[in-house]
Short mmCIF file of C-alpha atoms in Angstrom, two decimals:
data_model
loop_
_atom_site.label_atom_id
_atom_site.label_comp_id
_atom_site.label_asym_id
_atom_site.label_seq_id
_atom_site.Cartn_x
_atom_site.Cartn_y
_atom_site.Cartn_z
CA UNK S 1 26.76 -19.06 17.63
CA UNK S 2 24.94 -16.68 19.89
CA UNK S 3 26.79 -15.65 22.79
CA UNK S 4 23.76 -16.23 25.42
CA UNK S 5 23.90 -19.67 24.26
CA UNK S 6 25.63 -22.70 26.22
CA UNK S 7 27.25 -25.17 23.24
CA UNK S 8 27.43 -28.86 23.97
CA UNK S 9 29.92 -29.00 21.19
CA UNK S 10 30.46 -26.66 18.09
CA UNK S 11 30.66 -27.70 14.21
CA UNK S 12 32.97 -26.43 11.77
CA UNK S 13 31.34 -24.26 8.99
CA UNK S 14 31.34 -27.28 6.72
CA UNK S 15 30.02 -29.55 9.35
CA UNK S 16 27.09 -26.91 9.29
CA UNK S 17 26.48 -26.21 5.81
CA UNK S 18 25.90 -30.17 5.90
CA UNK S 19 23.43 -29.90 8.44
CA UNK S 20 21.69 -27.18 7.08
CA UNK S 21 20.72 -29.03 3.76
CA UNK S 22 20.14 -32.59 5.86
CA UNK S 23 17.35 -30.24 7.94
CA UNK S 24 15.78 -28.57 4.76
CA UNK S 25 15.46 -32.19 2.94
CA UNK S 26 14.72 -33.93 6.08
CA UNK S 27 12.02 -31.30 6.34
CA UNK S 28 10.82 -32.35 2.64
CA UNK S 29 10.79 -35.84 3.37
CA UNK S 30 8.38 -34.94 6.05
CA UNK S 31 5.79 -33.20 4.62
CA UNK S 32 5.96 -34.23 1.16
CA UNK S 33 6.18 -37.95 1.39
CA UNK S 34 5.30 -38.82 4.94
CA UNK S 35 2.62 -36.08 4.94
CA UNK S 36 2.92 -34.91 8.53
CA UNK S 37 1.58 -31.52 9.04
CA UNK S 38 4.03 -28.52 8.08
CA UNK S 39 3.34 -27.32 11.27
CA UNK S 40 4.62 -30.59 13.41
CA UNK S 41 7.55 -31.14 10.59
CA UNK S 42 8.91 -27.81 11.15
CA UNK S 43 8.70 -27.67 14.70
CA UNK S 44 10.39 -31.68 15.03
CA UNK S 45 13.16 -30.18 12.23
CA UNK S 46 13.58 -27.33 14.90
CA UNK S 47 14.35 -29.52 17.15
CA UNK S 48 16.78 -32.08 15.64
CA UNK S 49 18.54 -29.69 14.21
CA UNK S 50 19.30 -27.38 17.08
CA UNK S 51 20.62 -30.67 18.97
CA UNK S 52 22.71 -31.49 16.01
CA UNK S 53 24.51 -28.18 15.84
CA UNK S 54 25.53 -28.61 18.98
CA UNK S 55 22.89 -26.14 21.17
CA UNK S 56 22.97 -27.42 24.83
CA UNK S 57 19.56 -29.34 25.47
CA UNK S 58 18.48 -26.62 28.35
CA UNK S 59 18.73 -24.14 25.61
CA UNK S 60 17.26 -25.85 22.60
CA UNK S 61 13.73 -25.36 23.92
CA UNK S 62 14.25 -21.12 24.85
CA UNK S 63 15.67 -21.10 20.85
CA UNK S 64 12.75 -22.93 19.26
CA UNK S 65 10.31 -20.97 21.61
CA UNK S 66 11.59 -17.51 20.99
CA UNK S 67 11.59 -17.80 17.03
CA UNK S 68 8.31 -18.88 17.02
CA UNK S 69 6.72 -16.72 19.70
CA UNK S 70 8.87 -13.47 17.77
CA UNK S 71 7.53 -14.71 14.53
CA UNK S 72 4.31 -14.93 16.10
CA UNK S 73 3.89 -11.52 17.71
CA UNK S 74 5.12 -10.01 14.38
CA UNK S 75 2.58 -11.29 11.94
CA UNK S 76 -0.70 -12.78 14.11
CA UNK S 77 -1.79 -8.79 14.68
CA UNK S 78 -1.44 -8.40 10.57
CA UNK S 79 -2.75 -11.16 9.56
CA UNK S 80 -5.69 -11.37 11.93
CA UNK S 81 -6.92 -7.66 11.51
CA UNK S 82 -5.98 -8.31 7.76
CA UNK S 83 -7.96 -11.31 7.24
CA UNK S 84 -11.33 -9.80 9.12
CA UNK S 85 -10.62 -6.78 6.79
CA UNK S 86 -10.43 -8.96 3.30
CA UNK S 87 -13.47 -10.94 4.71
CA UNK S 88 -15.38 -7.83 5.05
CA UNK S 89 -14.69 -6.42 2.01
CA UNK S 90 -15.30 -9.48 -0.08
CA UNK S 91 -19.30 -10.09 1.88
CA UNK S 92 -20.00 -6.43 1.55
CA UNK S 93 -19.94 -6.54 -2.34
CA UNK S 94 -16.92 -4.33 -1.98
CA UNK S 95 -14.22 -6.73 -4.09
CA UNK S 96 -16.86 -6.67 -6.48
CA UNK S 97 -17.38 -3.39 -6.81
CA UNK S 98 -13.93 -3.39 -7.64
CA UNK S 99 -13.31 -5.67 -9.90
CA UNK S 100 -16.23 -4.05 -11.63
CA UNK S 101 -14.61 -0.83 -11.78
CA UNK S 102 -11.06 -2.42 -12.33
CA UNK S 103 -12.56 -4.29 -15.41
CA UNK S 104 -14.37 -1.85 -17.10
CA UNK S 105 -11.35 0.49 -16.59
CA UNK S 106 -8.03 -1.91 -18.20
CA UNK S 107 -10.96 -4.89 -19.68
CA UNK S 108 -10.61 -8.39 -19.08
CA UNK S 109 -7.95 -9.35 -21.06
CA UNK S 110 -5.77 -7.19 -18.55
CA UNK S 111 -7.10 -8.43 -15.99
CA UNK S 112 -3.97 -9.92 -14.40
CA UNK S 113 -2.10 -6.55 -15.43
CA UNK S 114 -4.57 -4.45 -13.20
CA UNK S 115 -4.14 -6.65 -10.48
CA UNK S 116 -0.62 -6.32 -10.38
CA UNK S 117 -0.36 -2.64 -10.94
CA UNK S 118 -2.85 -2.46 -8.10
CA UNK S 119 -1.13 -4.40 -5.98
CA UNK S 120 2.14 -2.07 -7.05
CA UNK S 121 0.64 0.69 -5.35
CA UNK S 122 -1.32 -1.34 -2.77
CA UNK S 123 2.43 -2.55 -1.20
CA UNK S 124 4.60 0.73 -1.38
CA UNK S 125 4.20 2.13 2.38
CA UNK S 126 2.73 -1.44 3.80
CA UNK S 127 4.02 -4.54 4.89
CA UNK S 128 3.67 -7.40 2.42
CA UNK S 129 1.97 -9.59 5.05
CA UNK S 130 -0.97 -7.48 5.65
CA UNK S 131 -1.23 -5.91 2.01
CA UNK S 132 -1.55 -9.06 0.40
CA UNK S 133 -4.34 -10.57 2.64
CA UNK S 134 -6.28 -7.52 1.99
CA UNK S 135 -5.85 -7.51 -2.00
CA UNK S 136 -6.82 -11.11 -1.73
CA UNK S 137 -10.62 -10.84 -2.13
CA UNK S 138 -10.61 -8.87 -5.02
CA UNK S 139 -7.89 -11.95 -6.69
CA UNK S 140 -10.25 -14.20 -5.38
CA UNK S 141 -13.06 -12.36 -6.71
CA UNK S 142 -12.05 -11.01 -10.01
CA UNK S 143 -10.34 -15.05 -10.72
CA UNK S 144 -13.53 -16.29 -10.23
CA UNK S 145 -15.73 -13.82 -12.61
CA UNK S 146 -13.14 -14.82 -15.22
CA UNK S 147 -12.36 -18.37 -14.56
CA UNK S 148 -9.49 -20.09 -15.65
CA UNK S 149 -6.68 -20.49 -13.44
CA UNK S 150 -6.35 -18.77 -10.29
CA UNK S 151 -2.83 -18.64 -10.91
CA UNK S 152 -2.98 -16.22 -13.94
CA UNK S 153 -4.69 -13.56 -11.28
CA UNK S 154 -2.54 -14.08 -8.14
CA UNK S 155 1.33 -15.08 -9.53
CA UNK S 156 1.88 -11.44 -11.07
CA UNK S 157 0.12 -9.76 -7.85
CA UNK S 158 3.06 -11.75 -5.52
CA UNK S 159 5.58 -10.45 -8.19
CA UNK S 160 4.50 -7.20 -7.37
CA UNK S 161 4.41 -7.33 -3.41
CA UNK S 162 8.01 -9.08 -3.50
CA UNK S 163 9.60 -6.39 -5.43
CA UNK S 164 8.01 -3.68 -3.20
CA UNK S 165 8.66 -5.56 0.07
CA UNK S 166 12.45 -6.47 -1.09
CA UNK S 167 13.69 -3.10 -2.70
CA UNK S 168 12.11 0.02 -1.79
CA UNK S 169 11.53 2.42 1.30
CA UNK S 170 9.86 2.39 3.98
CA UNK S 171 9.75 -0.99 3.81
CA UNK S 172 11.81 -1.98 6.42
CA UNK S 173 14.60 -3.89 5.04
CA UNK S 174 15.48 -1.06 2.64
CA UNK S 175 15.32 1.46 5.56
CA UNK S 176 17.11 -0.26 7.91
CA UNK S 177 20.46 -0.80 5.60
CA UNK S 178 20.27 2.87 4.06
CA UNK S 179 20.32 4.22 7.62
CA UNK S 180 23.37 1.72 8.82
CA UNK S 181 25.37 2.59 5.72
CA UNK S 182 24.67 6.16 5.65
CA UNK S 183 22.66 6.03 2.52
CA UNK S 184 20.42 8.93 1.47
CA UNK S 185 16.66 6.97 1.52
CA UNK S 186 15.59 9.66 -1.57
CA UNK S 187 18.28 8.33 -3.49
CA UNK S 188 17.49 4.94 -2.50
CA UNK S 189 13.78 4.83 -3.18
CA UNK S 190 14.80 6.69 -6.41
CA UNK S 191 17.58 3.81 -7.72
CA UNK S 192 14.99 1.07 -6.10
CA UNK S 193 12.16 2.32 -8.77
CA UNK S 194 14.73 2.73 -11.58
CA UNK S 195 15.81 -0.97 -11.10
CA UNK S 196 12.18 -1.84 -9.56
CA UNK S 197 9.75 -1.15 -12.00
CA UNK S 198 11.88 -2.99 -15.32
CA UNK S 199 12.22 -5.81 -12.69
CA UNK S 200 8.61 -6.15 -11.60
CA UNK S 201 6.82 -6.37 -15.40
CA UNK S 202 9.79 -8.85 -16.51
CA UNK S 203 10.63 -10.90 -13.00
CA UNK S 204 7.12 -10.93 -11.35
CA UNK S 205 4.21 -9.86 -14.32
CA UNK S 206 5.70 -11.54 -17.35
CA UNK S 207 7.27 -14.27 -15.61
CA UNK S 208 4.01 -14.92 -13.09
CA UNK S 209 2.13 -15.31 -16.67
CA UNK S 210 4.96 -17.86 -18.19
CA UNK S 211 4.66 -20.14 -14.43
CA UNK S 212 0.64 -19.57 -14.70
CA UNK S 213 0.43 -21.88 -18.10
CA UNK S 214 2.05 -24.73 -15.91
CA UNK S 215 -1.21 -24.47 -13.99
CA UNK S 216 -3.94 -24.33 -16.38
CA UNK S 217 -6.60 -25.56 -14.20
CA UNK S 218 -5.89 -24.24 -10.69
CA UNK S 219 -8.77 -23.54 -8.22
CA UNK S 220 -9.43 -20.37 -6.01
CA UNK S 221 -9.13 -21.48 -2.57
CA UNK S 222 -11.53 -20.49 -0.06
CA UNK S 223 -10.10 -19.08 3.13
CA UNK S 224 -11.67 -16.41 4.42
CA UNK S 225 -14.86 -18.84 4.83
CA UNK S 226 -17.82 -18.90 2.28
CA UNK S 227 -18.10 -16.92 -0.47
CA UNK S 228 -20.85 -15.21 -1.22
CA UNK S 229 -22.42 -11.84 -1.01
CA UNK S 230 -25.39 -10.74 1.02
CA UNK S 231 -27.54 -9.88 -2.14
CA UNK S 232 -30.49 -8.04 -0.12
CA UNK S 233 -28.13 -5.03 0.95
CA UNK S 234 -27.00 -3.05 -1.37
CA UNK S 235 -23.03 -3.43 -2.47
CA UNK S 236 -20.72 0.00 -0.86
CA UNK S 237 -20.22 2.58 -2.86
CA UNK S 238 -16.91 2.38 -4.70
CA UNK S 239 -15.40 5.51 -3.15
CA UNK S 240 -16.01 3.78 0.13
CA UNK S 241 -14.05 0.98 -0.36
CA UNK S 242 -11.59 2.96 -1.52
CA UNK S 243 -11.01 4.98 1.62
CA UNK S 244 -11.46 1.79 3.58
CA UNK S 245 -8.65 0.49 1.54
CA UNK S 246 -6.16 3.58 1.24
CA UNK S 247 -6.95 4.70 5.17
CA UNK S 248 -4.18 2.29 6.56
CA UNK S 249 -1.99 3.20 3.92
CA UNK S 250 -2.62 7.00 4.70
CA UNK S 251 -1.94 6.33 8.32
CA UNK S 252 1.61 4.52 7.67
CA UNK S 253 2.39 7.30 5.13
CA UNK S 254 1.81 9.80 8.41
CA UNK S 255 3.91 7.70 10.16
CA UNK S 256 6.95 7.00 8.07
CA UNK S 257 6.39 11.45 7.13
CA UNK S 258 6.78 12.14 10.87
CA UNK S 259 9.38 9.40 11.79
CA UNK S 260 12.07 11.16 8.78
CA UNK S 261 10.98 14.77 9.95
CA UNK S 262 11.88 13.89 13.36
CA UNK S 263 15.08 12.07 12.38
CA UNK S 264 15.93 15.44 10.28
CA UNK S 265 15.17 17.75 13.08
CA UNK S 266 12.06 19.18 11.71
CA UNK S 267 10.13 18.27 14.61
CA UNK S 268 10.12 17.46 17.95
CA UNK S 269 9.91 13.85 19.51
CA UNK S 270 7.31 15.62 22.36
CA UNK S 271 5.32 17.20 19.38
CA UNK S 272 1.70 16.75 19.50
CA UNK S 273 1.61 15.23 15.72
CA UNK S 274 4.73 13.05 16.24
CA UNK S 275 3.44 11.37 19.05
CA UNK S 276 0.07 10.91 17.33
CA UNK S 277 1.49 9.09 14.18
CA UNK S 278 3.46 6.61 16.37
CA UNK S 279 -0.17 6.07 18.30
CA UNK S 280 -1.85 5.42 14.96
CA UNK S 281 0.50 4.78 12.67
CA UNK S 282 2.09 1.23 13.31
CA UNK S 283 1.04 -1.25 10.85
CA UNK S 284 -0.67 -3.19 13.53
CA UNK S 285 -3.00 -0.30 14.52
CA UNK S 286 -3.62 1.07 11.47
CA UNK S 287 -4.87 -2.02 10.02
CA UNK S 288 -6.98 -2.09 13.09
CA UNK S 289 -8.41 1.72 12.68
CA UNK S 290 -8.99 0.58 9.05
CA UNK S 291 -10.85 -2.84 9.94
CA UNK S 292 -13.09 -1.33 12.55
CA UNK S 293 -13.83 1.50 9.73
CA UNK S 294 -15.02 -1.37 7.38
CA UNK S 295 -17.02 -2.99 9.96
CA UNK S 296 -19.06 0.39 10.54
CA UNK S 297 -18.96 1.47 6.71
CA UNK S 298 -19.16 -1.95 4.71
CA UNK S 299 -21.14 -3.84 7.66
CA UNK S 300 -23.14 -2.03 10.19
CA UNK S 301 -24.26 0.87 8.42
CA UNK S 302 -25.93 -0.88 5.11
CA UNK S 303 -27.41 -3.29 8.47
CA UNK S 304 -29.13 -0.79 10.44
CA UNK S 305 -32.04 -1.64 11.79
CA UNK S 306 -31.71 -5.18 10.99
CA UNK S 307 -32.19 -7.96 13.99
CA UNK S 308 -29.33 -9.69 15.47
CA UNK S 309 -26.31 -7.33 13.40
CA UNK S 310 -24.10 -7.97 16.49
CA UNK S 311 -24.65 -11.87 16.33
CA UNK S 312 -24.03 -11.79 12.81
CA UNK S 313 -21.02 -9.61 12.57
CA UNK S 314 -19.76 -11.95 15.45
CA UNK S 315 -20.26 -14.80 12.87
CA UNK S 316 -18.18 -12.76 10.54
CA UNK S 317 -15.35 -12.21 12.49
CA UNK S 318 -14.76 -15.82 13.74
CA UNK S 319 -15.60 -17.52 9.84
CA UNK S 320 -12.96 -15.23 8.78
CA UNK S 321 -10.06 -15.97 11.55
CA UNK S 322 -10.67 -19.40 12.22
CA UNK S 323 -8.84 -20.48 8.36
CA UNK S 324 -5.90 -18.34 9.39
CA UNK S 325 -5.02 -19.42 12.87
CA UNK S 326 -3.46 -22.85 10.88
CA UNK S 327 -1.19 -20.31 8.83
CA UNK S 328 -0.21 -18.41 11.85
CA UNK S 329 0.99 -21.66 13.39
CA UNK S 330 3.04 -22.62 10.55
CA UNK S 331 4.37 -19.13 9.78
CA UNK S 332 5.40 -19.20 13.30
CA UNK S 333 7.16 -22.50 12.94
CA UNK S 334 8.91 -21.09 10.24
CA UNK S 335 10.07 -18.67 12.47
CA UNK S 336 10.95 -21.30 15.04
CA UNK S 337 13.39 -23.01 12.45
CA UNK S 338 14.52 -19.59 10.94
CA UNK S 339 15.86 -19.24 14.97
CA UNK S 340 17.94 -22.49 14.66
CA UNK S 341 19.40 -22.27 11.97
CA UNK S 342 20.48 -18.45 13.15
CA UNK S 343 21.61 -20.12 16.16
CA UNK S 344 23.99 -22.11 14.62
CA UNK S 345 26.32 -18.96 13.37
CA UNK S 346 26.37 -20.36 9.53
CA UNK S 347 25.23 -17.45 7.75
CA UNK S 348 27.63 -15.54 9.99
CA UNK S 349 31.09 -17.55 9.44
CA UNK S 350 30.05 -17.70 5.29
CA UNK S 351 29.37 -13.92 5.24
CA UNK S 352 32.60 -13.14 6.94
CA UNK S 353 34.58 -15.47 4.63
CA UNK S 354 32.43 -13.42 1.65
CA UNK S 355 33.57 -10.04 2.62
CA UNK S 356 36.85 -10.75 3.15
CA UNK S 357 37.41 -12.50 -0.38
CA UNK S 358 38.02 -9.26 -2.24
CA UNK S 359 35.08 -9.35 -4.54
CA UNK S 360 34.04 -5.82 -6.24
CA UNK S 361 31.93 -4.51 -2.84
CA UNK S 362 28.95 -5.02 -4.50
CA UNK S 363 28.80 -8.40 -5.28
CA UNK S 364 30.56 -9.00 -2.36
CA UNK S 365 27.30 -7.18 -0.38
CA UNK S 366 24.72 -9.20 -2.68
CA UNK S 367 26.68 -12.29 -1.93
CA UNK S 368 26.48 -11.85 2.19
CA UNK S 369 22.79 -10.95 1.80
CA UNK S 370 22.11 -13.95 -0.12
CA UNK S 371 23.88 -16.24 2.55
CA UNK S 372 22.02 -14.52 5.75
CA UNK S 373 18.84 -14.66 3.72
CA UNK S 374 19.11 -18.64 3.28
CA UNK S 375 20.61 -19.03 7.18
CA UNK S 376 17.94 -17.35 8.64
CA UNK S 377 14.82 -16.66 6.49
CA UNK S 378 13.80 -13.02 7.37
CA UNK S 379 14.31 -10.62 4.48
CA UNK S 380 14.65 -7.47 6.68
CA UNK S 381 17.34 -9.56 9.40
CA UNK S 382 19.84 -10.08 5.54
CA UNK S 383 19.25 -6.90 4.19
CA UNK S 384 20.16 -4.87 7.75
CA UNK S 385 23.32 -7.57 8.62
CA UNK S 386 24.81 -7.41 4.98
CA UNK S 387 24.36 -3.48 5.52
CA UNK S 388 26.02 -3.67 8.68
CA UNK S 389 28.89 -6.14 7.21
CA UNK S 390 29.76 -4.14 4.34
CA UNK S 391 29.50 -0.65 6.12
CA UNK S 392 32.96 -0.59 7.13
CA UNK S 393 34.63 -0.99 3.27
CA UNK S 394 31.38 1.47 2.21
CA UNK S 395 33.22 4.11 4.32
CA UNK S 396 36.67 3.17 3.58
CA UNK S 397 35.88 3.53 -0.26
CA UNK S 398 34.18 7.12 0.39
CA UNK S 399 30.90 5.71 -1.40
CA UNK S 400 28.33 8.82 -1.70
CA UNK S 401 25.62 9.60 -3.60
CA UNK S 402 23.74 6.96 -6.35
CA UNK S 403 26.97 4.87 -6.37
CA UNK S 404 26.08 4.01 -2.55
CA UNK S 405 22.43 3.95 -2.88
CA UNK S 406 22.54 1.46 -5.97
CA UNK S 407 24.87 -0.65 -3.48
CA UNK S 408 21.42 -0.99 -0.70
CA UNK S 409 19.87 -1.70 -3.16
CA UNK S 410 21.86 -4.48 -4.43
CA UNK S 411 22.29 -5.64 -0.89
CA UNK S 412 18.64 -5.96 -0.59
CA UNK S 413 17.86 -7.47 -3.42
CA UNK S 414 19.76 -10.56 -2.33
CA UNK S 415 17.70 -10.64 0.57
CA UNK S 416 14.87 -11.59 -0.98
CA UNK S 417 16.39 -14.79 -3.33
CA UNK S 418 16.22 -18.54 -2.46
CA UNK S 419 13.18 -18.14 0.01
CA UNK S 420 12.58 -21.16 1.71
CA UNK S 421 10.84 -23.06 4.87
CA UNK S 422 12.77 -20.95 7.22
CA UNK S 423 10.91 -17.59 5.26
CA UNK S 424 7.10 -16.86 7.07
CA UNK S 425 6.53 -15.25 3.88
CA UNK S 426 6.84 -18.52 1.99
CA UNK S 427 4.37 -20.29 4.51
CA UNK S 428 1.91 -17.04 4.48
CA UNK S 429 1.54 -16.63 0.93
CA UNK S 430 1.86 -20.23 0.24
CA UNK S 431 -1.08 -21.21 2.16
CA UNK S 432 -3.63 -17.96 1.14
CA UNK S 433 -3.04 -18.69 -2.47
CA UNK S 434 -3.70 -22.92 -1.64
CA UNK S 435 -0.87 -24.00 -2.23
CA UNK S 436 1.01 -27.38 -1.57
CA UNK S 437 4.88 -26.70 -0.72
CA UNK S 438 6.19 -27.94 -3.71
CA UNK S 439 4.26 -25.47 -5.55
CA UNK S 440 5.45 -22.73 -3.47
CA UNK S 441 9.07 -23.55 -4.00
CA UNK S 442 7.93 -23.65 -8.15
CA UNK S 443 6.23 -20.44 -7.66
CA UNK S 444 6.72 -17.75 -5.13
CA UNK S 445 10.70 -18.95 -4.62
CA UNK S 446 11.15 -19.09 -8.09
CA UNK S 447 9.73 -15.83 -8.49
CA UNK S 448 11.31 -14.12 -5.51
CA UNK S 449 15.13 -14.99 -6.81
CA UNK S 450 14.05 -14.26 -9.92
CA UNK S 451 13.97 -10.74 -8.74
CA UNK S 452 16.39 -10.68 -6.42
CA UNK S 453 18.92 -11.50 -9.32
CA UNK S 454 17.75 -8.88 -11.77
CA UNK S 455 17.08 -6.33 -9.37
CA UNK S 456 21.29 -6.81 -8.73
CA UNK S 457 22.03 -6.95 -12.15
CA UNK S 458 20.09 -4.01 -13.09
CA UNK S 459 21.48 -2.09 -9.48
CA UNK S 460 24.99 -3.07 -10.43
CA UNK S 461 24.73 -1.19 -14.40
CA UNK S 462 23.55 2.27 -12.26
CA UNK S 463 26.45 1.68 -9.64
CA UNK S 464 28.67 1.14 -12.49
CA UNK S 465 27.68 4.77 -13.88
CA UNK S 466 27.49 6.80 -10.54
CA UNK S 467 30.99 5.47 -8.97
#
């Protein structure tokens, strides 16, 4: 348990393992058979089970409350600026123009292939929240030229952003347990793209493909508000939305560039350019430099002249945030019930019990990722504990070099497995891409321990060489 916590009464580990799976079914029950909103079900499940675990009832309340309003203030900012951004680029012709250009380039039979190399690139320096809502339009866009199932365009595109978001730097997972294991993030990014890449085209591309066929006849959901295209302006140049695309990418890159040459000396915190990049460089704000680029760029400027542009891109703006506050609400309660079930110590007491088994340190780390990512939901929260668990033995065996970077890498691969209703992620995607929960367990869970697990495997062979 927390230590700012008052306990009516405390469970053994067992006693909480128990109540863990009676919350996660009792939160199935709810919103697959009674059909109560995910957002009430998660937020009653919060409840009940931070009573059951033994959380005082004064403090049950502050623990619900602070998951979800942390949650919250995390992912409204991305997904708000990211949805206005996607909406923008989808009305201004701009997916189009790239699915034109993306079509003509790899042809439609690689459609789904383009997409998810795309998306590859799309994900390296930004978050997988934010990234994904922008790449949606052109799914949407280039699923619906094609037809067929919308899964075939959108289930390799997730297997892409997982294996970015989970494995490689500066995503901040990765970052976080390199730096509190003493890793070299080089060597880390290096081992994550050597283990990332094979992963991706078998765990996420070919296996996104195999789940698609179960879908044959899946629609393309409609959440950024109407689509269509203002035919009597003509569509952006493709080298526009290009730059509109690649600016908040270019603006993280400065960011993450001036946060490791400060951290190496290079430069100084008080430097001009140093202070600038943590100004403009935040994912938040540079999705926000990059949205109020596309409004000019994609909006405005094709517009001027015309009557009533500031009514209309008013009009815009709320069509295109009013279908996400819903997500945000759920993601949030996901967050709430991520908090309670971090309250209750669980993922703790099993991770301890894990590292002091005497497993090879690498499993061992996987292991006590795994268990902190089911306890508590948050990919980055695993993949920095485990790294902080296993640090101590990392520095007793003298670990240096690729043998330790293959070990963060392991470690963070189990942070992405087994996502579940305590994951925003699972809610986010889940509800962009249309789908029902038990489709998202079938799909993006699936998908996300699918690469968790190989991503290990395939770390474990290069730790076996370097140590």
């Amino acid at each position: 348990m927390t230590d700012d916590l008052t306990l009516a009464f405390e469970l053994p580990t067992p006693a909480l393992l128990v109540l863990a799976l009676a919350s996660i079914i009792l939160l199935l029950v709810l919103i697959v058979k009674v059909k109560l909103h995910a957002f009430f079900s998660l937020i009653i499940v919060s409840l009940i089970t931070a009573l059951a675990a033994g959380i005082a009832v004064g403090d049950v309340l502050s623990v619900v409350v602070g998951g979800f309003s942390t949650t919250v203030g995390n992912v409204a900012l991305l997904i708000g600026f990211g949805a206005v951004l996607g909406r923008l680029v989808e009305i201004s012709g701009g997916a189009q123009v790239l699915a034109d250009k993306m079509l003509a380039t790899f042809g439609e039979k690689r459609a789904p292939l383009a997409l998810a190399v795309a998306s590859l690139f799309y994900a390296f320096p930004i978050f997988l929240d934010a990234g994904f809502i922008v790449m949606l339009p052109v799914i949407y866009t280039v699923a619906r030229r094609l037809g067929g199932s919308f899964m075939l365009y959108v289930l390799p595109s997730i297997g892409a952003f997982l294996m970015m978001h989970a494995l490689t730097p500066p995503h901040p997972g990765p970052t976080a347990a390199a730096t509190v294991m003493g890793a070299d993030i080089g060597l880390v990014l290096i081992v994550a793209m050597m283990v990332g890449i094979p992963t991706w085209y078998l765990a996420g591309y070919r296996l996104g493909l195999v789940m698609a066929k179960g879908y044959p006849n899946f629609p393309v959901p409609n959440l950024f508000g109407e689509s269509r295209v203002t035919e009597e302006y003509a569509r952006p140049a493709f080298g526009t939305v290009i730059f509109v695309l690649l600016l908040p990418l270019a603006l993280i890159f400065y960011n993450a560039l001036s946060n490791t040459l400060e951290a190496d000396g290079r430069i100084s915190e008080d430097s001009f350019g140093y202070a600038l990049s943590q100004l403009i460089g935040p994912t938040p704000v540079a999705l926000l430099i990059a949205t109020l680029a596309a409004m000019y760029l994609l909006f405005i400027k094709p517009r001027r002249g015309s009557g009533g542009l500031g009514d209309a891109m008013s009009d815009l703006i709320d069509n295109a945030l009013a279908p996400v506050c819903s997500i945000i609400l759920i993601t949030g309660a996901g967050g709430a019930f991520g908090a309670v079930l971090t309250a209750t110590g669980i993922g703790g007491s099993i991770a301890e019990g894990l590292d002091a088994l005497g497993l090879p340190v690498i499993l061992a780390g996987f292991l006590v990722a795994v268990v902190i990512r089911v306890a508590q939901g948050s990919a980055t929260v695993a993949a920095t504990t485990a790294g902080g668990i296993m640090a101590p033995g990392v520095m007793e065996l003298g670990l240096d070099g690729f043998a330790l970077a293959s070990l963060v890498v392991a470690i963070v691969a189990g942070s992405i497995t087994f996502s579940h209703f305590n994951d925003s992620g699972f809610w986010l995607v889940g509800r962009f891409c249309g789908f029902d929960t038990i489709t998202t367990l079938k799909t993006w869970s699936v998908m996300a321990t699918a690469i968790g697990f190989m991503a290990f495997f395939l770390s474990w062979g290069v730790y076996a060489i370097a140590a």
